[in-house]
PDB file of C-alpha atoms in Angstrom:
ATOM      1  CA  MET A   1     144.430 179.519 169.444  1.00 55.00           C
ATOM      2  CA  SER A   2     141.112 179.730 171.259  1.00 62.00           C
ATOM      3  CA  ASN A   3     139.822 182.937 172.774  1.00 77.00           C
ATOM      4  CA  VAL A   4     140.125 183.310 176.551  1.00 85.00           C
ATOM      5  CA  TYR A   5     137.135 184.990 178.197  1.00 91.00           C
ATOM      6  CA  PRO A   6     137.002 186.392 181.744  1.00 92.00           C
ATOM      7  CA  ILE A   7     135.253 184.179 184.270  1.00 92.00           C
ATOM      8  CA  CYS A   8     134.531 187.018 186.700  1.00 95.00           C
ATOM      9  CA  ARG A   9     132.424 189.756 185.145  1.00 94.00           C
ATOM     10  CA  PRO A  10     131.408 192.454 187.674  1.00 95.00           C
ATOM     11  CA  ARG A  11     129.597 194.233 184.826  1.00 95.00           C
ATOM     12  CA  ARG A  12     126.878 191.568 184.978  1.00 95.00           C
ATOM     13  CA  LEU A  13     125.468 193.389 188.002  1.00 96.00           C
ATOM     14  CA  ARG A  14     125.571 196.815 186.312  1.00 96.00           C
ATOM     15  CA  ARG A  15     123.618 196.039 183.148  1.00 96.00           C
ATOM     16  CA  SER A  16     120.464 197.968 184.063  1.00 97.00           C
ATOM     17  CA  ASP A  17     119.141 200.602 186.428  1.00 96.00           C
ATOM     18  CA  SER A  18     117.268 197.912 188.357  1.00 97.00           C
ATOM     19  CA  LEU A  19     120.358 195.774 188.848  1.00 96.00           C
ATOM     20  CA  ARG A  20     122.465 198.740 189.905  1.00 95.00           C
ATOM     21  CA  ALA A  21     119.796 199.781 192.385  1.00 94.00           C
ATOM     22  CA  ILE A  22     119.368 196.390 194.005  1.00 96.00           C
ATOM     23  CA  PHE A  23     123.116 195.998 194.556  1.00 96.00           C
ATOM     24  CA  GLN A  24     123.763 199.546 195.751  1.00 94.00           C
ATOM     25  CA  GLU A  25     125.616 199.305 199.048  1.00 94.00           C
ATOM     26  CA  THR A  26     125.155 202.827 200.426  1.00 95.00           C
ATOM     27  CA  GLU A  27     121.998 204.923 200.523  1.00 94.00           C
ATOM     28  CA  VAL A  28     121.472 208.461 201.784  1.00 95.00           C
ATOM     29  CA  ARG A  29     117.926 209.052 203.014  1.00 95.00           C
ATOM     30  CA  ILE A  30     116.231 212.272 203.997  1.00 96.00           C
ATOM     31  CA  ASP A  31     116.024 210.831 207.525  1.00 96.00           C
ATOM     32  CA  ASP A  32     119.843 210.878 207.626  1.00 97.00           C
ATOM     33  CA  LEU A  33     120.060 214.626 207.008  1.00 98.00           C
ATOM     34  CA  VAL A  34     120.036 217.599 209.364  1.00 98.00           C
ATOM     35  CA  LEU A  35     119.391 221.093 208.005  1.00 98.00           C
ATOM     36  CA  PRO A  36     121.394 223.933 209.584  1.00 98.00           C
ATOM     37  CA  ILE A  37     119.397 227.176 209.777  1.00 98.00           C
ATOM     38  CA  PHE A  38     120.474 230.742 210.539  1.00 97.00           C
ATOM     39  CA  VAL A  39     117.966 232.817 212.490  1.00 97.00           C
ATOM     40  CA  GLU A  40     118.407 236.562 212.950  1.00 97.00           C
ATOM     41  CA  GLU A  41     116.580 238.575 215.587  1.00 97.00           C
ATOM     42  CA  ASN A  42     115.210 242.130 215.197  1.00 95.00           C
ATOM     43  CA  VAL A  43     114.959 242.048 211.402  1.00 96.00           C
ATOM     44  CA  SER A  44     111.965 241.778 209.108  1.00 95.00           C
ATOM     45  CA  ASP A  45     113.496 240.607 205.827  1.00 97.00           C
ATOM     46  CA  TYR A  46     115.337 237.511 204.716  1.00 97.00           C
ATOM     47  CA  MET A  47     119.006 238.168 204.018  1.00 96.00           C
ATOM     48  CA  PRO A  48     120.682 236.130 201.267  1.00 95.00           C
ATOM     49  CA  VAL A  49     124.137 234.853 202.158  1.00 95.00           C
ATOM     50  CA  SER A  50     126.113 235.917 199.098  1.00 93.00           C
ATOM     51  CA  VAL A  51     128.863 233.340 199.558  1.00 95.00           C
ATOM     52  CA  MET A  52     126.364 230.496 200.036  1.00 96.00           C
ATOM     53  CA  PRO A  53     123.893 230.720 197.122  1.00 96.00           C
ATOM     54  CA  GLY A  54     120.431 229.591 198.174  1.00 95.00           C
ATOM     55  CA  VAL A  55     121.043 230.043 201.909  1.00 96.00           C
ATOM     56  CA  MET A  56     119.221 232.812 203.776  1.00 96.00           C
ATOM     57  CA  ARG A  57     119.313 234.311 207.202  1.00 97.00           C
ATOM     58  CA  ILE A  58     115.767 233.750 208.441  1.00 98.00           C
ATOM     59  CA  PRO A  59     114.048 236.572 210.342  1.00 98.00           C
ATOM     60  CA  GLU A  60     112.976 235.261 213.717  1.00 98.00           C
ATOM     61  CA  SER A  61     109.417 236.332 212.870  1.00 97.00           C
ATOM     62  CA  ARG A  62     109.458 233.854 209.935  1.00 98.00           C
ATOM     63  CA  LEU A  63     111.028 230.915 211.756  1.00 98.00           C
ATOM     64  CA  ALA A  64     107.707 229.165 212.421  1.00 98.00           C
ATOM     65  CA  PHE A  65     106.834 229.376 208.715  1.00 98.00           C
ATOM     66  CA  GLU A  66     110.218 227.918 207.735  1.00 98.00           C
ATOM     67  CA  ILE A  67     109.955 225.062 210.220  1.00 98.00           C
ATOM     68  CA  GLU A  68     106.523 224.163 208.852  1.00 98.00           C
ATOM     69  CA  ARG A  69     107.946 224.299 205.342  1.00 97.00           C
ATOM     70  CA  CYS A  70     110.823 222.000 206.320  1.00 97.00           C
ATOM     71  CA  ALA A  71     108.481 219.527 207.981  1.00 98.00           C
ATOM     72  CA  LYS A  72     106.245 219.374 204.911  1.00 97.00           C
ATOM     73  CA  THR A  73     109.228 218.379 202.756  1.00 97.00           C
ATOM     74  CA  GLY A  74     110.078 215.510 205.078  1.00 97.00           C
ATOM     75  CA  ILE A  75     112.967 217.079 206.986  1.00 98.00           C
ATOM     76  CA  LYS A  76     112.940 215.774 210.545  1.00 98.00           C
ATOM     77  CA  SER A  77     115.947 217.543 212.084  1.00 98.00           C
ATOM     78  CA  VAL A  78     117.290 221.099 212.172  1.00 98.00           C
ATOM     79  CA  MET A  79     120.328 222.661 213.808  1.00 98.00           C
ATOM     80  CA  THR A  80     119.789 226.224 214.999  1.00 98.00           C
ATOM     81  CA  PHE A  81     122.335 229.046 214.727  1.00 96.00           C
ATOM     82  CA  GLY A  82     121.416 232.496 215.980  1.00 96.00           C
ATOM     83  CA  ILE A  83     122.505 235.887 214.661  1.00 95.00           C
ATOM     84  CA  SER A  84     122.347 237.987 217.783  1.00 94.00           C
ATOM     85  CA  HIS A  85     121.842 241.734 218.172  1.00 94.00           C
ATOM     86  CA  HIS A  86     122.663 241.449 221.871  1.00 94.00           C
ATOM     87  CA  MET A  87     126.378 240.697 221.917  1.00 91.00           C
ATOM     88  CA  ASP A  88     128.724 241.232 224.823  1.00 92.00           C
ATOM     89  CA  GLU A  89     132.160 240.019 225.928  1.00 92.00           C
ATOM     90  CA  VAL A  90     130.934 236.648 227.195  1.00 93.00           C
ATOM     91  CA  GLY A  91     127.841 235.882 225.097  1.00 92.00           C
ATOM     92  CA  SER A  92     125.489 236.142 228.054  1.00 93.00           C
ATOM     93  CA  ASP A  93     122.382 236.255 225.868  1.00 95.00           C
ATOM     94  CA  THR A  94     122.878 232.533 225.282  1.00 95.00           C
ATOM     95  CA  TRP A  95     121.911 231.746 228.874  1.00 95.00           C
ATOM     96  CA  ASN A  96     119.105 234.284 229.057  1.00 96.00           C
ATOM     97  CA  GLU A  97     115.895 232.276 229.411  1.00 96.00           C
ATOM     98  CA  ASN A  98     114.243 234.788 227.054  1.00 97.00           C
ATOM     99  CA  GLY A  99     117.261 235.087 224.735  1.00 97.00           C
ATOM    100  CA  LEU A 100     117.627 234.016 221.125  1.00 98.00           C
ATOM    101  CA  VAL A 101     118.925 230.504 221.887  1.00 98.00           C
ATOM    102  CA  ALA A 102     115.821 229.785 223.957  1.00 98.00           C
ATOM    103  CA  ARG A 103     113.392 231.434 221.565  1.00 98.00           C
ATOM    104  CA  MET A 104     114.646 229.483 218.549  1.00 98.00           C
ATOM    105  CA  ALA A 105     114.116 226.158 220.316  1.00 98.00           C
ATOM    106  CA  GLN A 106     110.711 227.221 221.644  1.00 98.00           C
ATOM    107  CA  ILE A 107     109.459 228.335 218.230  1.00 98.00           C
ATOM    108  CA  CYS A 108     110.659 225.177 216.506  1.00 98.00           C
ATOM    109  CA  LYS A 109     109.134 222.812 219.064  1.00 98.00           C
ATOM    110  CA  HIS A 110     105.895 224.769 219.383  1.00 98.00           C
ATOM    111  CA  THR A 111     105.442 224.847 215.601  1.00 98.00           C
ATOM    112  CA  VAL A 112     106.364 221.228 214.850  1.00 98.00           C
ATOM    113  CA  PRO A 113     106.682 219.291 218.119  1.00 98.00           C
ATOM    114  CA  GLU A 114     108.071 216.222 216.384  1.00 98.00           C
ATOM    115  CA  MET A 115     110.907 218.197 214.738  1.00 98.00           C
ATOM    116  CA  ILE A 116     114.264 217.215 216.249  1.00 98.00           C
ATOM    117  CA  VAL A 117     115.934 220.441 217.381  1.00 98.00           C
ATOM    118  CA  MET A 118     119.715 220.460 217.751  1.00 98.00           C
ATOM    119  CA  SER A 119     120.859 223.617 219.494  1.00 98.00           C
ATOM    120  CA  ASP A 120     124.344 224.639 218.388  1.00 96.00           C
ATOM    121  CA  THR A 121     125.953 225.433 221.721  1.00 94.00           C
ATOM    122  CA  CYS A 122     128.677 228.023 221.363  1.00 92.00           C
ATOM    123  CA  PHE A 123     129.337 231.736 221.901  1.00 88.00           C
ATOM    124  CA  CYS A 124     130.973 232.987 218.693  1.00 89.00           C
ATOM    125  CA  GLU A 125     127.761 234.542 217.305  1.00 89.00           C
ATOM    126  CA  TYR A 126     126.974 236.197 220.646  1.00 91.00           C
ATOM    127  CA  THR A 127     130.338 237.720 221.608  1.00 90.00           C
ATOM    128  CA  THR A 128     131.749 241.074 220.501  1.00 87.00           C
ATOM    129  CA  HIS A 129     135.136 239.462 219.805  1.00 83.00           C
ATOM    130  CA  GLY A 130     133.763 236.458 217.885  1.00 75.00           C
ATOM    131  CA  HIS A 131     135.656 233.820 219.851  1.00 80.00           C
ATOM    132  CA  CYS A 132     133.948 230.724 221.225  1.00 84.00           C
ATOM    133  CA  GLY A 133     134.222 231.572 224.897  1.00 84.00           C
ATOM    134  CA  VAL A 134     135.494 233.916 227.595  1.00 87.00           C
ATOM    135  CA  VAL A 135     138.605 235.822 226.521  1.00 86.00           C
ATOM    136  CA  HIS A 136     141.244 236.698 229.128  1.00 85.00           C
ATOM    137  CA  ASP A 137     144.605 238.219 228.145  1.00 79.00           C
ATOM    138  CA  TYR A 138     143.965 237.600 224.434  1.00 79.00           C
ATOM    139  CA  SER A 139     143.321 233.894 224.998  1.00 85.00           C
ATOM    140  CA  VAL A 140     140.134 231.879 225.427  1.00 87.00           C
ATOM    141  CA  ASP A 141     139.782 230.801 229.055  1.00 91.00           C
ATOM    142  CA  ASN A 142     138.799 227.144 228.806  1.00 93.00           C
ATOM    143  CA  ASP A 143     137.409 226.601 232.302  1.00 94.00           C
ATOM    144  CA  ALA A 144     135.516 229.892 232.581  1.00 93.00           C
ATOM    145  CA  THR A 145     133.878 229.000 229.275  1.00 93.00           C
ATOM    146  CA  LEU A 146     132.804 225.599 230.652  1.00 95.00           C
ATOM    147  CA  VAL A 147     130.717 227.289 233.339  1.00 95.00           C
ATOM    148  CA  ASN A 148     128.884 229.308 230.698  1.00 94.00           C
ATOM    149  CA  PHE A 149     128.384 226.190 228.589  1.00 95.00           C
ATOM    150  CA  GLY A 150     126.393 224.662 231.399  1.00 97.00           C
ATOM    151  CA  ARG A 151     124.214 227.749 231.652  1.00 97.00           C
ATOM    152  CA  GLN A 152     123.494 227.829 227.920  1.00 97.00           C
ATOM    153  CA  ALA A 153     122.778 224.102 227.768  1.00 98.00           C
ATOM    154  CA  VAL A 154     120.206 224.255 230.563  1.00 98.00           C
ATOM    155  CA  VAL A 155     118.441 227.209 228.912  1.00 98.00           C
ATOM    156  CA  ALA A 156     118.285 225.392 225.550  1.00 98.00           C
ATOM    157  CA  ALA A 157     117.027 222.202 227.178  1.00 98.00           C
ATOM    158  CA  SER A 158     114.403 224.138 229.151  1.00 98.00           C
ATOM    159  CA  ALA A 159     113.192 225.627 225.867  1.00 98.00           C
ATOM    160  CA  GLY A 160     112.747 222.182 224.338  1.00 98.00           C
ATOM    161  CA  ALA A 161     115.967 221.433 222.457  1.00 98.00           C
ATOM    162  CA  ASP A 162     116.385 217.698 221.892  1.00 98.00           C
ATOM    163  CA  PHE A 163     120.157 217.873 221.469  1.00 98.00           C
ATOM    164  CA  ILE A 164     122.790 220.140 222.927  1.00 98.00           C
ATOM    165  CA  SER A 165     125.561 220.393 220.336  1.00 97.00           C
ATOM    166  CA  PRO A 166     128.710 221.950 221.807  1.00 95.00           C
ATOM    167  CA  SER A 167     130.938 223.311 219.050  1.00 92.00           C
ATOM    168  CA  ALA A 168     133.470 225.515 220.855  1.00 90.00           C
ATOM    169  CA  ALA A 169     136.187 222.839 221.106  1.00 88.00           C
ATOM    170  CA  MET A 170     136.863 223.437 224.801  1.00 91.00           C
ATOM    171  CA  ASP A 171     138.468 220.647 226.824  1.00 94.00           C
ATOM    172  CA  GLY A 172     135.868 219.047 229.091  1.00 96.00           C
ATOM    173  CA  GLN A 173     132.866 220.699 227.454  1.00 96.00           C
ATOM    174  CA  VAL A 174     130.819 217.504 227.214  1.00 98.00           C
ATOM    175  CA  GLN A 175     131.344 216.612 230.870  1.00 98.00           C
ATOM    176  CA  ALA A 176     130.468 220.164 231.959  1.00 97.00           C
ATOM    177  CA  ILE A 177     127.271 220.133 229.912  1.00 98.00           C
ATOM    178  CA  ARG A 178     126.226 216.637 231.003  1.00 98.00           C
ATOM    179  CA  THR A 179     126.707 217.596 234.651  1.00 98.00           C
ATOM    180  CA  ALA A 180     124.733 220.826 234.261  1.00 98.00           C
ATOM    181  CA  LEU A 181     121.888 219.094 232.444  1.00 98.00           C
ATOM    182  CA  ASP A 182     121.653 216.294 234.979  1.00 98.00           C
ATOM    183  CA  ASP A 183     121.818 218.686 237.918  1.00 98.00           C
ATOM    184  CA  ALA A 184     118.889 220.590 236.379  1.00 98.00           C
ATOM    185  CA  GLY A 185     116.881 217.402 235.828  1.00 98.00           C
ATOM    186  CA  PHE A 186     117.340 217.159 232.049  1.00 98.00           C
ATOM    187  CA  TYR A 187     118.483 213.546 232.066  1.00 98.00           C
ATOM    188  CA  GLU A 188     116.834 212.805 228.704  1.00 98.00           C
ATOM    189  CA  THR A 189     118.373 215.724 226.791  1.00 98.00           C
ATOM    190  CA  ALA A 190     121.085 214.278 224.570  1.00 98.00           C
ATOM    191  CA  ILE A 191     124.492 215.671 223.618  1.00 98.00           C
ATOM    192  CA  MET A 192     125.760 215.577 220.052  1.00 98.00           C
ATOM    193  CA  ALA A 193     129.346 216.737 220.440  1.00 97.00           C
ATOM    194  CA  TYR A 194     131.440 218.388 217.775  1.00 96.00           C
ATOM    195  CA  SER A 195     133.975 215.903 219.027  1.00 97.00           C
ATOM    196  CA  THR A 196     136.541 216.157 216.226  1.00 97.00           C
ATOM    197  CA  LYS A 197     136.457 219.724 214.948  1.00 96.00           C
ATOM    198  CA  PHE A 198     139.324 220.867 212.780  1.00 96.00           C
ATOM    199  CA  ALA A 199     140.597 224.452 212.448  1.00 94.00           C
ATOM    200  CA  SER A 200     139.600 224.440 208.796  1.00 94.00           C
ATOM    201  CA  ALA A 201     139.613 226.956 205.968  1.00 91.00           C
ATOM    202  CA  PHE A 202     136.379 225.321 204.804  1.00 93.00           C
ATOM    203  CA  TYR A 203     134.467 227.374 207.405  1.00 91.00           C
ATOM    204  CA  GLY A 204     135.068 230.653 205.566  1.00 85.00           C
ATOM    205  CA  PRO A 205     131.540 231.301 204.225  1.00 87.00           C
ATOM    206  CA  PHE A 206     130.009 230.567 207.643  1.00 81.00           C
ATOM    207  CA  ARG A 207     131.416 233.816 208.995  1.00 75.00           C
ATOM    208  CA  GLU A 208     129.119 235.829 206.742  1.00 71.00           C
ATOM    209  CA  ALA A 209     126.180 233.525 207.359  1.00 74.00           C
ATOM    210  CA  GLY A 210     126.590 233.563 211.129  1.00 65.00           C
ATOM    211  CA  GLY A 211     127.625 237.189 211.490  1.00 64.00           C
ATOM    212  CA  THR A 212     130.661 236.397 213.620  1.00 69.00           C
ATOM    213  CA  ALA A 213     132.953 239.285 214.548  1.00 61.00           C
ATOM    214  CA  LEU A 214     136.063 237.108 214.765  1.00 65.00           C
ATOM    215  CA  LYS A 215     139.445 238.586 213.965  1.00 70.00           C
ATOM    216  CA  GLY A 216     142.267 236.092 213.924  1.00 64.00           C
ATOM    217  CA  ASN A 217     141.731 232.340 214.172  1.00 76.00           C
ATOM    218  CA  ARG A 218     140.740 229.520 216.508  1.00 79.00           C
ATOM    219  CA  LYS A 219     143.837 227.353 216.150  1.00 79.00           C
ATOM    220  CA  THR A 220     144.532 227.248 219.898  1.00 80.00           C
ATOM    221  CA  TYR A 221     141.329 225.325 220.518  1.00 81.00           C
ATOM    222  CA  GLN A 222     140.237 223.731 217.250  1.00 90.00           C
ATOM    223  CA  MET A 223     142.285 220.807 215.931  1.00 94.00           C
ATOM    224  CA  ASN A 224     145.204 220.820 213.513  1.00 96.00           C
ATOM    225  CA  PRO A 225     143.798 219.407 210.235  1.00 96.00           C
ATOM    226  CA  MET A 226     147.008 217.419 209.724  1.00 97.00           C
ATOM    227  CA  ASN A 227     146.546 215.324 212.894  1.00 97.00           C
ATOM    228  CA  ARG A 228     144.944 211.921 212.527  1.00 97.00           C
ATOM    229  CA  ARG A 229     145.679 210.216 215.871  1.00 98.00           C
ATOM    230  CA  GLU A 230     144.643 213.301 217.828  1.00 97.00           C
ATOM    231  CA  ALA A 231     141.331 213.315 215.975  1.00 97.00           C
ATOM    232  CA  ILE A 232     140.505 209.852 217.277  1.00 98.00           C
ATOM    233  CA  ARG A 233     141.597 210.794 220.788  1.00 98.00           C
ATOM    234  CA  GLU A 234     139.363 213.880 220.825  1.00 97.00           C
ATOM    235  CA  SER A 235     136.255 211.899 219.941  1.00 98.00           C
ATOM    236  CA  LEU A 236     136.983 209.095 222.385  1.00 98.00           C
ATOM    237  CA  LEU A 237     137.425 211.661 225.170  1.00 98.00           C
ATOM    238  CA  ASP A 238     133.969 213.040 224.391  1.00 98.00           C
ATOM    239  CA  GLU A 239     132.557 209.525 224.510  1.00 98.00           C
ATOM    240  CA  GLN A 240     134.100 209.044 227.956  1.00 98.00           C
ATOM    241  CA  GLU A 241     132.566 212.342 229.099  1.00 98.00           C
ATOM    242  CA  GLY A 242     129.053 211.246 228.186  1.00 98.00           C
ATOM    243  CA  ALA A 243     128.413 212.279 224.580  1.00 98.00           C
ATOM    244  CA  ASP A 244     125.490 210.443 222.968  1.00 98.00           C
ATOM    245  CA  VAL A 245     126.561 211.201 219.394  1.00 98.00           C
ATOM    246  CA  LEU A 246     130.007 212.128 218.041  1.00 98.00           C
ATOM    247  CA  MET A 247     130.760 214.382 215.073  1.00 98.00           C
ATOM    248  CA  VAL A 248     133.507 215.080 212.551  1.00 98.00           C
ATOM    249  CA  LYS A 249     133.662 218.575 211.055  1.00 97.00           C
ATOM    250  CA  PRO A 250     134.306 219.257 208.186  1.00 98.00           C
ATOM    251  CA  ALA A 251     133.288 216.081 206.402  1.00 98.00           C
ATOM    252  CA  GLY A 252     134.510 215.928 202.798  1.00 97.00           C
ATOM    253  CA  ALA A 253     138.223 216.496 203.374  1.00 97.00           C
ATOM    254  CA  PHE A 254     138.250 214.198 206.406  1.00 98.00           C
ATOM    255  CA  LEU A 255     136.660 210.975 205.198  1.00 98.00           C
ATOM    256  CA  ASP A 256     139.620 209.068 206.620  1.00 98.00           C
ATOM    257  CA  THR A 257     138.868 210.530 210.058  1.00 98.00           C
ATOM    258  CA  ILE A 258     135.197 209.551 209.786  1.00 98.00           C
ATOM    259  CA  ARG A 259     136.268 205.988 209.020  1.00 98.00           C
ATOM    260  CA  ASP A 260     138.848 205.965 211.836  1.00 98.00           C
ATOM    261  CA  ILE A 261     136.301 207.084 214.409  1.00 98.00           C
ATOM    262  CA  ARG A 262     133.615 204.775 213.057  1.00 98.00           C
ATOM    263  CA  GLU A 263     135.974 201.863 213.700  1.00 98.00           C
ATOM    264  CA  ALA A 264     136.894 203.128 217.176  1.00 98.00           C
ATOM    265  CA  THR A 265     133.400 203.585 218.648  1.00 98.00           C
ATOM    266  CA  HIS A 266     129.906 202.134 218.683  1.00 98.00           C
ATOM    267  CA  LEU A 267     128.264 205.538 219.236  1.00 98.00           C
ATOM    268  CA  PRO A 268     126.261 207.120 216.415  1.00 98.00           C
ATOM    269  CA  LEU A 269     128.504 209.320 214.273  1.00 98.00           C
ATOM    270  CA  ALA A 270     127.572 212.580 212.569  1.00 98.00           C
ATOM    271  CA  ALA A 271     129.529 214.519 209.971  1.00 98.00           C
ATOM    272  CA  TYR A 272     129.095 218.170 208.988  1.00 98.00           C
ATOM    273  CA  GLN A 273     129.290 219.092 205.308  1.00 98.00           C
ATOM    274  CA  VAL A 274     130.306 222.664 206.010  1.00 97.00           C
ATOM    275  CA  SER A 275     129.806 226.031 204.327  1.00 96.00           C
ATOM    276  CA  GLY A 276     132.947 225.878 202.195  1.00 96.00           C
ATOM    277  CA  GLU A 277     132.026 222.466 200.825  1.00 97.00           C
ATOM    278  CA  TYR A 278     128.552 223.742 199.991  1.00 97.00           C
ATOM    279  CA  ALA A 279     129.844 226.945 198.389  1.00 97.00           C
ATOM    280  CA  MET A 280     132.371 225.167 196.173  1.00 97.00           C
ATOM    281  CA  ILE A 281     129.697 222.908 194.745  1.00 98.00           C
ATOM    282  CA  LYS A 282     127.236 225.769 194.220  1.00 97.00           C
ATOM    283  CA  PHE A 283     129.730 228.068 192.494  1.00 97.00           C
ATOM    284  CA  ALA A 284     131.198 225.296 190.345  1.00 98.00           C
ATOM    285  CA  ALA A 285     127.700 224.268 189.263  1.00 98.00           C
ATOM    286  CA  ALA A 286     126.792 227.885 188.457  1.00 97.00           C
ATOM    287  CA  ALA A 287     129.903 228.073 186.248  1.00 98.00           C
ATOM    288  CA  GLY A 288     128.786 224.980 184.365  1.00 98.00           C
ATOM    289  CA  ALA A 289     131.803 222.983 185.515  1.00 98.00           C
ATOM    290  CA  ILE A 290     129.878 220.203 187.274  1.00 98.00           C
ATOM    291  CA  ASP A 291     126.434 218.652 187.555  1.00 97.00           C
ATOM    292  CA  GLU A 292     125.219 219.834 190.975  1.00 96.00           C
ATOM    293  CA  GLN A 293     122.783 217.019 191.656  1.00 95.00           C
ATOM    294  CA  GLN A 294     125.287 214.318 190.750  1.00 96.00           C
ATOM    295  CA  ILE A 295     128.022 215.915 192.845  1.00 97.00           C
ATOM    296  CA  VAL A 296     125.715 216.285 195.846  1.00 97.00           C
ATOM    297  CA  ARG A 297     124.771 212.621 195.577  1.00 95.00           C
ATOM    298  CA  GLU A 298     128.405 211.581 195.379  1.00 97.00           C
ATOM    299  CA  THR A 299     129.670 213.766 198.207  1.00 98.00           C
ATOM    300  CA  LEU A 300     126.887 212.826 200.602  1.00 98.00           C
ATOM    301  CA  GLY A 301     127.255 209.187 199.583  1.00 97.00           C
ATOM    302  CA  ALA A 302     130.979 209.325 200.300  1.00 98.00           C
ATOM    303  CA  ILE A 303     130.354 210.744 203.779  1.00 98.00           C
ATOM    304  CA  LYS A 304     127.807 208.029 204.510  1.00 98.00           C
ATOM    305  CA  ARG A 305     130.038 205.323 203.023  1.00 98.00           C
ATOM    306  CA  ALA A 306     132.938 206.462 205.202  1.00 98.00           C
ATOM    307  CA  GLY A 307     130.824 205.688 208.253  1.00 98.00           C
ATOM    308  CA  ALA A 308     128.609 208.643 209.165  1.00 98.00           C
ATOM    309  CA  ASP A 309     125.109 207.844 210.367  1.00 98.00           C
ATOM    310  CA  ILE A 310     123.930 211.472 210.263  1.00 98.00           C
ATOM    311  CA  ILE A 311     124.958 214.221 207.829  1.00 98.00           C
ATOM    312  CA  ILE A 312     124.484 217.894 208.605  1.00 98.00           C
ATOM    313  CA  SER A 313     124.225 219.608 205.219  1.00 98.00           C
ATOM    314  CA  TYR A 314     122.979 222.861 203.718  1.00 97.00           C
ATOM    315  CA  PHE A 315     121.773 220.748 200.784  1.00 97.00           C
ATOM    316  CA  ALA A 316     119.166 218.995 202.944  1.00 97.00           C
ATOM    317  CA  LEU A 317     116.296 221.277 201.925  1.00 96.00           C
ATOM    318  CA  ASP A 318     117.224 221.082 198.219  1.00 94.00           C
ATOM    319  CA  ILE A 319     117.230 217.307 198.455  1.00 95.00           C
ATOM    320  CA  ALA A 320     113.933 217.191 200.312  1.00 95.00           C
ATOM    321  CA  GLU A 321     112.205 219.546 197.872  1.00 92.00           C
ATOM    322  CA  GLN A 322     113.740 218.358 194.612  1.00 87.00           C
ATOM    323  CA  GLY A 323     114.462 214.724 195.337  1.00 76.00           C
ATOM    324  CA  PHE A 324     118.121 214.670 194.325  1.00 67.00           C
TER     325      PHE A 324
END
């Protein structure tokens, strides 16, 4: 009886590095990555974030140096988070034209004008209670928070921010910000909305990094991680309200949501590889359980393959410096 050989042999295209490279379908480039940075005012020393190995709180006095360093590695986009020493009940420092939100954008744009600055637009790092807006009767007041969103957005845009990135998960936040920006003449300032933001346990390490005072949770305004249809609805509402870019956060556990939204919209789509995702990889690599570089490639590749155009990742600087 004669031997029967397979006609279709997919392995033909995997025989060498060159063949595998030429037929690779998904590529993550440094241009696709945004580096989140934590900037603390009124301090002189860097502060390591113990639960996020390799991540530091940057003293405001060193921000210009760090932006130059990022630019030299090829990073073109940063997202700014402030650690404020001027907290109050409503986060009013965020709409102070000389406050930390404004100063971060000014320093970044003055140092490297071509750097794309995405100003995280929220209140949790600037309020004494750690919630993302105005608290009345133990609940976040959605509409009072919208007014303050407009104030913060105009201050950030005035300081040079290229993107306003509202992350508080308030209903109508994109419309409120777009109206405030347009009324102030900032027609060209874009909005990258945290349009599908889940109430996720993957944010845990961020609390140390960002210095939030939160007690309790944000489940009344962030999304239930078990809801798929609602996730699509949330992002499409932000598109209707004038968002220029949509976002899914977190990324790794919600690849199905990234794909769903990619198929539902023609807007650019971002995804945020959050602090918990970063920490798990770092700690597992330190324990010798995984190869960090390979895992970073795979996780970022999966996010891109699912449909994200932009990936916000704490690994961006590692990749830029070490060429993962």
